[in-house]
Amino acid sequence: MKRLLPMLAIFSLFLAGCGREDLSVLRPQGPVAQGQYDLIKLSISIMLVVLVIVFAISAYVIIKFRRRPEHTEMPEQVEGNFKLEVIWTVIPLILVLVLAVPTVKEVFAFGEDHANDKNAIQVKVNAHQYWWEFEYPQFGITTAQDLIIPTNKKIAFELKTSDVIHSFWVPSLSGKLDTNPDGTLNRFSFSAPKEGVYRGKCAELCGPSHGFMEFKVKSVSPESFETWKAAMKAPMVAIEDKALAETFKNQCLTCHAVGDQGTAVGPNLTGVGSRESVASILLNSETNDEGNPVLENMKEWLHDPQLVKPGNKMPSPKDLGLTDAEIDGIAEYLANYKLEY
Ligand code: CUA
């Protein structure tokens, strides 16, 4: 009992983790996740029925035919029973069929190719160690980390990676699918009926910062989506300080694209101030007294990227020769680079 209590406490902690509304397959928020959740319920129900029946029969046999004091001789030996063997072969066959038919249907529906679907919004997902790139080829837009989608619209994904295997997973909207280094493109689709923010995660161990490789799906009204698209295509907001603008151009825009400027080797930073995470790490508003977690996190990140997310490919601004004041200035600029939509 002494050991049992702490173990139960730890177990309930794990269960508490499952309760996170935005990262749970048990609270489906879209049709794809709902179909998969129904499959989970079906298979667990069947397993429970089998478990209860098998346990009941076992208990009955163990108790009814237990050895008693008057049992002194070898009991009757039985070998084979045709009828029983047929029964316990046919029942599992039926159960497997009941499980297989909806599962296969769901799997084919999940992997259906919508690459040529004119009514779907095409999104090319490119996974990197350790961030997510989202390209909208129909609109000529590329962004990172926050995947903005309109509600009730089919989003057709094409998944690839620029380095190792990652896995794209938004538990409350869909199942997970790998991104493959061999060039195989994985395709699937989902839609989000309700407006909201859904957490996504990399679900494949991909390096030291795998655990930080999060992203967000933001489902917004169709009007907001149009506003966002226009805002993404607007020219880059200029940096007032001339010297800082020059530094930003020479040191940051060689890898990052912002508005109509720069090169997108690293994450596109247009509107990075309105994202839900900095460097794919969720914002923690408690770390900051002034109520600007984006700025605090941005500073922390820019001052020592390897400390925040080990193994990432961002060169340290300090190693590039930027002063603390310049780093703070750029952090301030980026944190305030917000998009209205
Ligand atoms: Cu990418 Cu784990």
Short mmCIF file of C-alpha atoms and ligand atoms in Angstrom, two decimals:
data_model
loop_
_atom_site.label_atom_id
_atom_site.label_comp_id
_atom_site.label_asym_id
_atom_site.label_seq_id
_atom_site.Cartn_x
_atom_site.Cartn_y
_atom_site.Cartn_z
CA MET A 1 0.00 0.00 0.00
CA LYS A 2 2.88 2.33 0.87
CA ARG A 3 4.27 1.91 -2.63
CA LEU A 4 0.92 1.80 -4.35
CA LEU A 5 -0.12 5.33 -3.39
CA PRO A 6 2.86 7.16 -4.94
CA MET A 7 2.53 4.96 -8.02
CA LEU A 8 -1.14 5.85 -8.35
CA ALA A 9 -0.24 9.52 -7.90
CA ILE A 10 2.32 9.31 -10.72
CA PHE A 11 -0.14 7.45 -12.93
CA SER A 12 -2.80 10.10 -12.39
CA LEU A 13 -0.21 12.74 -13.32
CA PHE A 14 0.26 10.98 -16.66
CA LEU A 15 -3.49 10.93 -17.14
CA ALA A 16 -3.60 14.63 -16.33
CA GLY A 17 -1.21 15.11 -19.27
CA CYS A 18 -3.72 13.34 -21.52
CA GLY A 19 -6.32 15.89 -20.53
CA ARG A 20 -4.69 18.77 -22.45
CA GLU A 21 -7.51 19.84 -24.63
CA ASP A 22 -5.39 21.11 -27.47
CA LEU A 23 -3.09 18.09 -27.69
CA SER A 24 -5.40 15.13 -27.30
CA VAL A 25 -6.74 12.56 -29.74
CA LEU A 26 -9.55 12.00 -27.23
CA ARG A 27 -11.10 15.39 -28.01
CA PRO A 28 -11.43 15.40 -31.79
CA GLN A 29 -12.15 18.82 -33.33
CA GLY A 30 -12.53 17.85 -36.98
CA PRO A 31 -13.99 15.10 -39.17
CA VAL A 32 -10.67 13.27 -39.75
CA ALA A 33 -9.83 13.14 -36.04
CA GLN A 34 -13.45 12.17 -35.29
CA GLY A 35 -13.24 9.17 -37.65
CA GLN A 36 -10.00 8.06 -36.01
CA TYR A 37 -11.46 8.56 -32.53
CA ASP A 38 -14.47 6.40 -33.49
CA LEU A 39 -12.04 3.67 -34.56
CA ILE A 40 -10.26 3.87 -31.19
CA LYS A 41 -13.62 3.55 -29.41
CA LEU A 42 -14.66 0.59 -31.58
CA SER A 43 -11.43 -1.35 -31.03
CA ILE A 44 -11.35 -0.65 -27.29
CA SER A 45 -14.99 -1.76 -26.94
CA ILE A 46 -14.29 -5.02 -28.77
CA MET A 47 -11.17 -5.61 -26.69
CA LEU A 48 -13.08 -4.98 -23.47
CA VAL A 49 -15.85 -7.43 -24.41
CA VAL A 50 -13.26 -10.11 -25.29
CA LEU A 51 -11.32 -9.38 -22.10
CA VAL A 52 -14.39 -9.65 -19.86
CA ILE A 53 -15.61 -12.91 -21.47
CA VAL A 54 -12.15 -14.55 -21.38
CA PHE A 55 -11.55 -13.49 -17.78
CA ALA A 56 -15.02 -14.70 -16.72
CA ILE A 57 -14.54 -18.11 -18.37
CA SER A 58 -11.03 -18.42 -16.89
CA ALA A 59 -12.25 -17.55 -13.40
CA TYR A 60 -15.14 -20.00 -13.71
CA VAL A 61 -12.84 -22.83 -14.83
CA ILE A 62 -10.19 -22.10 -12.19
CA ILE A 63 -12.75 -22.12 -9.38
CA LYS A 64 -15.08 -24.87 -10.58
CA PHE A 65 -12.36 -27.37 -11.51
CA ARG A 66 -9.86 -26.59 -8.77
CA ARG A 67 -8.18 -29.50 -6.99
CA ARG A 68 -10.09 -30.69 -3.93
CA PRO A 69 -8.91 -33.06 -1.14
CA GLU A 70 -11.05 -35.92 -2.51
CA HIS A 71 -9.32 -35.66 -5.89
CA THR A 72 -6.69 -38.35 -5.55
CA GLU A 73 -6.61 -39.74 -9.05
CA MET A 74 -5.56 -38.32 -12.40
CA PRO A 75 -8.60 -36.45 -13.88
CA GLU A 76 -10.10 -37.43 -17.22
CA GLN A 77 -7.72 -36.45 -20.05
CA VAL A 78 -9.32 -34.65 -23.03
CA GLU A 79 -7.69 -34.13 -26.40
CA GLY A 80 -9.26 -31.77 -28.90
CA ASN A 81 -12.83 -30.67 -29.40
CA PHE A 82 -13.83 -29.98 -32.97
CA LYS A 83 -16.87 -27.85 -32.12
CA LEU A 84 -14.96 -25.63 -29.67
CA GLU A 85 -12.07 -25.19 -32.08
CA VAL A 86 -14.41 -24.05 -34.85
CA ILE A 87 -16.05 -21.57 -32.45
CA TRP A 88 -12.80 -20.02 -31.26
CA THR A 89 -11.55 -19.69 -34.81
CA VAL A 90 -14.71 -18.17 -36.25
CA ILE A 91 -15.33 -15.62 -33.47
CA PRO A 92 -11.89 -13.92 -33.78
CA LEU A 93 -12.29 -13.96 -37.57
CA ILE A 94 -15.57 -12.06 -37.26
CA LEU A 95 -14.00 -9.62 -34.77
CA VAL A 96 -11.04 -8.98 -37.07
CA LEU A 97 -13.42 -8.30 -39.95
CA VAL A 98 -15.51 -5.92 -37.85
CA LEU A 99 -12.28 -4.04 -37.01
CA ALA A 100 -10.68 -4.27 -40.44
CA VAL A 101 -13.48 -2.94 -42.64
CA PRO A 102 -13.84 0.52 -41.02
CA THR A 103 -10.06 0.73 -40.42
CA VAL A 104 -9.19 0.12 -44.08
CA LYS A 105 -11.92 2.57 -45.15
CA GLU A 106 -10.53 5.22 -42.79
CA VAL A 107 -6.92 4.61 -43.88
CA PHE A 108 -7.80 5.04 -47.57
CA ALA A 109 -9.90 8.13 -46.87
CA PHE A 110 -7.02 9.58 -44.78
CA GLY A 111 -4.41 9.03 -47.49
CA GLU A 112 -6.59 10.17 -50.39
CA ASP A 113 -4.68 12.40 -52.79
CA HIS A 114 -6.17 15.89 -53.04
CA ALA A 115 -3.19 17.38 -54.89
CA ASN A 116 -5.39 18.29 -57.87
CA ASP A 117 -8.46 19.26 -55.88
CA LYS A 118 -9.22 22.84 -56.97
CA ASN A 119 -11.52 23.36 -53.99
CA ALA A 120 -8.87 22.44 -51.45
CA ILE A 121 -6.18 24.74 -50.13
CA GLN A 122 -2.84 23.18 -50.97
CA VAL A 123 -0.15 23.35 -48.30
CA LYS A 124 3.36 22.05 -48.80
CA VAL A 125 4.87 21.20 -45.45
CA ASN A 126 8.65 21.15 -45.26
CA ALA A 127 10.04 19.88 -41.96
CA HIS A 128 13.42 21.11 -40.75
CA GLN A 129 15.48 20.45 -37.64
CA TYR A 130 13.63 21.94 -35.64
CA TRP A 131 10.92 24.04 -37.26
CA TRP A 132 8.08 23.79 -39.74
CA GLU A 133 7.76 25.56 -43.08
CA PHE A 134 4.34 25.98 -44.69
CA GLU A 135 4.08 26.93 -48.34
CA TYR A 136 0.79 27.87 -50.01
CA PRO A 137 1.59 27.40 -53.72
CA GLN A 138 -1.84 28.71 -54.84
CA PHE A 139 -1.19 32.06 -53.14
CA GLY A 140 2.59 32.39 -53.43
CA ILE A 141 2.92 32.56 -49.65
CA THR A 142 5.42 30.83 -47.38
CA THR A 143 5.32 31.00 -43.63
CA ALA A 144 6.65 29.11 -40.63
CA GLN A 145 5.40 27.70 -37.35
CA ASP A 146 1.82 29.04 -37.43
CA LEU A 147 -0.27 27.33 -40.08
CA ILE A 148 -3.16 29.67 -40.80
CA ILE A 149 -6.23 28.01 -42.35
CA PRO A 150 -9.84 29.05 -42.97
CA THR A 151 -12.56 27.10 -41.17
CA ASN A 152 -14.53 24.39 -42.96
CA LYS A 153 -12.17 24.18 -45.90
CA LYS A 154 -10.30 21.10 -47.01
CA ILE A 155 -6.56 21.60 -46.49
CA ALA A 156 -4.56 19.24 -48.70
CA PHE A 157 -1.05 18.58 -47.40
CA GLU A 158 2.08 17.45 -49.15
CA LEU A 159 4.78 16.51 -46.65
CA LYS A 160 8.52 16.52 -47.17
CA THR A 161 11.66 17.07 -45.12
CA SER A 162 14.88 18.92 -45.74
CA ASP A 163 16.93 16.72 -43.41
CA VAL A 164 15.83 13.73 -41.29
CA ILE A 165 12.52 11.94 -40.68
CA HIS A 166 9.99 14.07 -38.82
CA SER A 167 6.31 13.41 -38.27
CA PHE A 168 3.53 15.94 -38.75
CA TRP A 169 0.86 15.60 -36.09
CA VAL A 170 -2.08 17.72 -34.97
CA PRO A 171 -3.75 15.33 -32.51
CA SER A 172 -7.13 17.08 -32.31
CA LEU A 173 -7.44 17.43 -36.11
CA SER A 174 -5.79 14.37 -37.65
CA GLY A 175 -3.47 11.42 -37.37
CA LYS A 176 0.27 11.74 -37.87
CA LEU A 177 2.27 11.24 -41.04
CA ASP A 178 6.04 11.06 -41.58
CA THR A 179 8.18 13.34 -43.70
CA ASN A 180 10.68 11.21 -45.61
CA PRO A 181 14.30 12.06 -46.50
CA ASP A 182 14.20 9.70 -49.52
CA GLY A 183 11.99 12.19 -51.35
CA THR A 184 8.75 10.23 -51.01
CA LEU A 185 5.98 12.77 -50.59
CA ASN A 186 3.23 11.89 -48.14
CA ARG A 187 -0.20 13.37 -48.73
CA PHE A 188 -3.30 13.73 -46.64
CA SER A 189 -5.94 16.30 -45.80
CA PHE A 190 -8.03 17.63 -42.95
CA SER A 191 -10.38 20.46 -42.16
CA ALA A 192 -11.24 22.35 -38.99
CA PRO A 193 -14.95 23.15 -38.57
CA LYS A 194 -14.39 25.54 -35.68
CA GLU A 195 -12.21 28.61 -35.26
CA GLY A 196 -9.43 28.04 -32.78
CA VAL A 197 -5.79 27.25 -32.17
CA TYR A 198 -4.73 23.61 -32.38
CA ARG A 199 -1.35 22.45 -31.22
CA GLY A 200 0.83 20.38 -33.48
CA LYS A 201 3.92 18.36 -32.68
CA CYS A 202 6.73 16.56 -34.37
CA ALA A 203 6.01 12.93 -33.52
CA GLU A 204 9.28 11.34 -34.63
CA LEU A 205 12.50 11.51 -32.62
CA CYS A 206 14.62 13.74 -34.88
CA GLY A 207 17.47 15.06 -32.74
CA PRO A 208 18.28 16.79 -29.45
CA SER A 209 15.52 19.40 -29.83
CA HIS A 210 12.81 17.06 -31.12
CA GLY A 211 10.75 17.84 -28.02
CA PHE A 212 10.70 21.54 -28.95
CA MET A 213 9.53 20.98 -32.49
CA GLU A 214 6.02 22.27 -32.04
CA PHE A 215 3.74 24.28 -34.28
CA LYS A 216 0.23 25.71 -34.29
CA VAL A 217 -2.72 25.40 -36.59
CA LYS A 218 -4.83 28.54 -36.41
CA SER A 219 -8.25 28.11 -37.88
CA VAL A 220 -9.77 31.52 -38.67
CA SER A 221 -12.87 32.81 -40.47
CA PRO A 222 -12.64 32.91 -44.29
CA GLU A 223 -12.61 36.74 -44.12
CA SER A 224 -9.70 36.74 -41.65
CA PHE A 225 -7.88 34.28 -43.89
CA GLU A 226 -8.15 36.69 -46.83
CA THR A 227 -6.86 39.52 -44.62
CA TRP A 228 -3.96 37.36 -43.48
CA LYS A 229 -3.06 36.47 -47.08
CA ALA A 230 -2.95 40.15 -48.03
CA ALA A 231 -0.90 41.02 -44.92
CA MET A 232 1.62 38.28 -45.75
CA LYS A 233 2.17 39.78 -49.21
CA ALA A 234 2.60 43.35 -47.99
CA PRO A 235 6.10 44.87 -48.18
CA MET A 236 8.42 44.39 -45.22
CA VAL A 237 7.94 46.87 -42.38
CA ALA A 238 11.11 49.00 -42.39
CA ILE A 239 13.45 49.37 -39.42
CA GLU A 240 13.70 53.04 -38.48
CA ASP A 241 17.29 53.00 -37.25
CA LYS A 242 19.41 53.11 -40.43
CA ALA A 243 22.43 51.26 -38.98
CA LEU A 244 20.25 48.55 -37.46
CA ALA A 245 18.36 48.19 -40.73
CA GLU A 246 21.68 47.63 -42.50
CA THR A 247 22.77 45.01 -39.95
CA PHE A 248 19.42 43.26 -40.24
CA LYS A 249 19.71 43.22 -44.02
CA ASN A 250 23.27 41.88 -44.04
CA GLN A 251 23.02 39.38 -41.18
CA CYS A 252 19.38 38.26 -40.98
CA LEU A 253 17.89 38.65 -44.44
CA THR A 254 20.58 36.41 -45.93
CA CYS A 255 18.72 33.45 -44.37
CA HIS A 256 15.28 34.78 -43.50
CA ALA A 257 12.55 36.27 -45.64
CA VAL A 258 10.44 39.10 -44.22
CA GLY A 259 7.62 40.51 -46.34
CA ASP A 260 9.05 41.09 -49.81
CA GLN A 261 12.69 41.03 -48.62
CA GLY A 262 15.27 38.38 -47.90
CA THR A 263 15.86 34.73 -48.71
CA ALA A 264 13.89 31.91 -47.17
CA VAL A 265 16.59 29.45 -46.09
CA GLY A 266 15.48 29.70 -42.48
CA PRO A 267 11.97 30.41 -41.24
CA ASN A 268 10.01 33.18 -42.94
CA LEU A 269 9.62 35.90 -40.29
CA THR A 270 6.73 37.94 -41.70
CA GLY A 271 4.48 38.78 -38.76
CA VAL A 272 6.57 36.69 -36.37
CA GLY A 273 5.43 38.95 -33.49
CA SER A 274 1.88 37.66 -33.74
CA ARG A 275 2.87 33.99 -33.68
CA GLU A 276 2.07 31.75 -30.76
CA SER A 277 5.65 30.64 -30.36
CA VAL A 278 9.18 31.93 -30.81
CA ALA A 279 11.66 29.53 -32.40
CA SER A 280 8.89 26.90 -32.23
CA ILE A 281 9.01 27.00 -28.44
CA LEU A 282 5.75 27.87 -26.79
CA LEU A 283 5.59 31.26 -25.19
CA ASN A 284 5.60 31.31 -21.46
CA SER A 285 3.97 34.51 -20.27
CA GLU A 286 5.06 33.82 -16.67
CA THR A 287 8.71 34.43 -17.56
CA ASN A 288 8.09 38.09 -18.08
CA ASP A 289 7.00 40.92 -15.78
CA GLU A 290 6.08 43.49 -18.40
CA GLY A 291 3.48 41.41 -20.17
CA ASN A 292 5.39 41.02 -23.42
CA PRO A 293 6.35 37.36 -23.58
CA VAL A 294 7.11 37.56 -27.32
CA LEU A 295 9.84 40.16 -26.71
CA GLU A 296 11.30 38.33 -23.72
CA ASN A 297 11.41 35.03 -25.58
CA MET A 298 12.77 36.66 -28.72
CA LYS A 299 15.62 38.24 -26.73
CA GLU A 300 16.40 34.99 -24.97
CA TRP A 301 16.46 33.19 -28.30
CA LEU A 302 18.60 35.72 -30.17
CA HIS A 303 21.13 36.06 -27.37
CA ASP A 304 21.86 32.32 -27.31
CA PRO A 305 19.99 30.13 -29.81
CA GLN A 306 21.88 26.96 -28.83
CA LEU A 307 20.91 27.35 -25.19
CA VAL A 308 17.21 27.62 -26.05
CA LYS A 309 17.07 24.91 -28.71
CA PRO A 310 20.20 22.70 -28.83
CA GLY A 311 21.34 21.51 -32.24
CA ASN A 312 19.42 24.07 -34.28
CA LYS A 313 21.04 25.55 -37.39
CA MET A 314 20.66 29.24 -36.57
CA PRO A 315 24.08 30.91 -36.26
CA SER A 316 24.47 32.79 -32.99
CA PRO A 317 24.03 36.54 -33.68
CA LYS A 318 26.88 37.17 -31.21
CA ASP A 319 29.21 34.99 -33.28
CA LEU A 320 28.17 36.99 -36.33
CA GLY A 321 29.49 40.08 -34.55
CA LEU A 322 26.21 41.67 -33.42
CA THR A 323 26.37 43.72 -30.22
CA ASP A 324 23.94 43.17 -27.33
CA ALA A 325 22.22 46.46 -28.23
CA GLU A 326 21.79 45.37 -31.84
CA ILE A 327 20.38 42.00 -30.75
CA ASP A 328 17.91 43.73 -28.42
CA GLY A 329 16.96 46.14 -31.19
CA ILE A 330 16.27 43.33 -33.64
CA ALA A 331 14.34 41.39 -30.98
CA GLU A 332 12.19 44.47 -30.40
CA TYR A 333 11.59 44.95 -34.12
CA LEU A 334 10.60 41.29 -34.64
CA ALA A 335 8.45 41.06 -31.50
CA ASN A 336 6.46 44.09 -32.66
CA TYR A 337 6.16 42.84 -36.25
CA LYS A 338 2.55 41.79 -35.94
CA LEU A 339 -0.06 41.01 -38.56
CA GLU A 340 -3.67 42.09 -38.11
CA TYR A 341 -6.14 39.49 -39.36
CU1 CUA B 1 11.19 16.72 -35.85
CU2 CUA B 1 10.99 15.36 -34.01
#
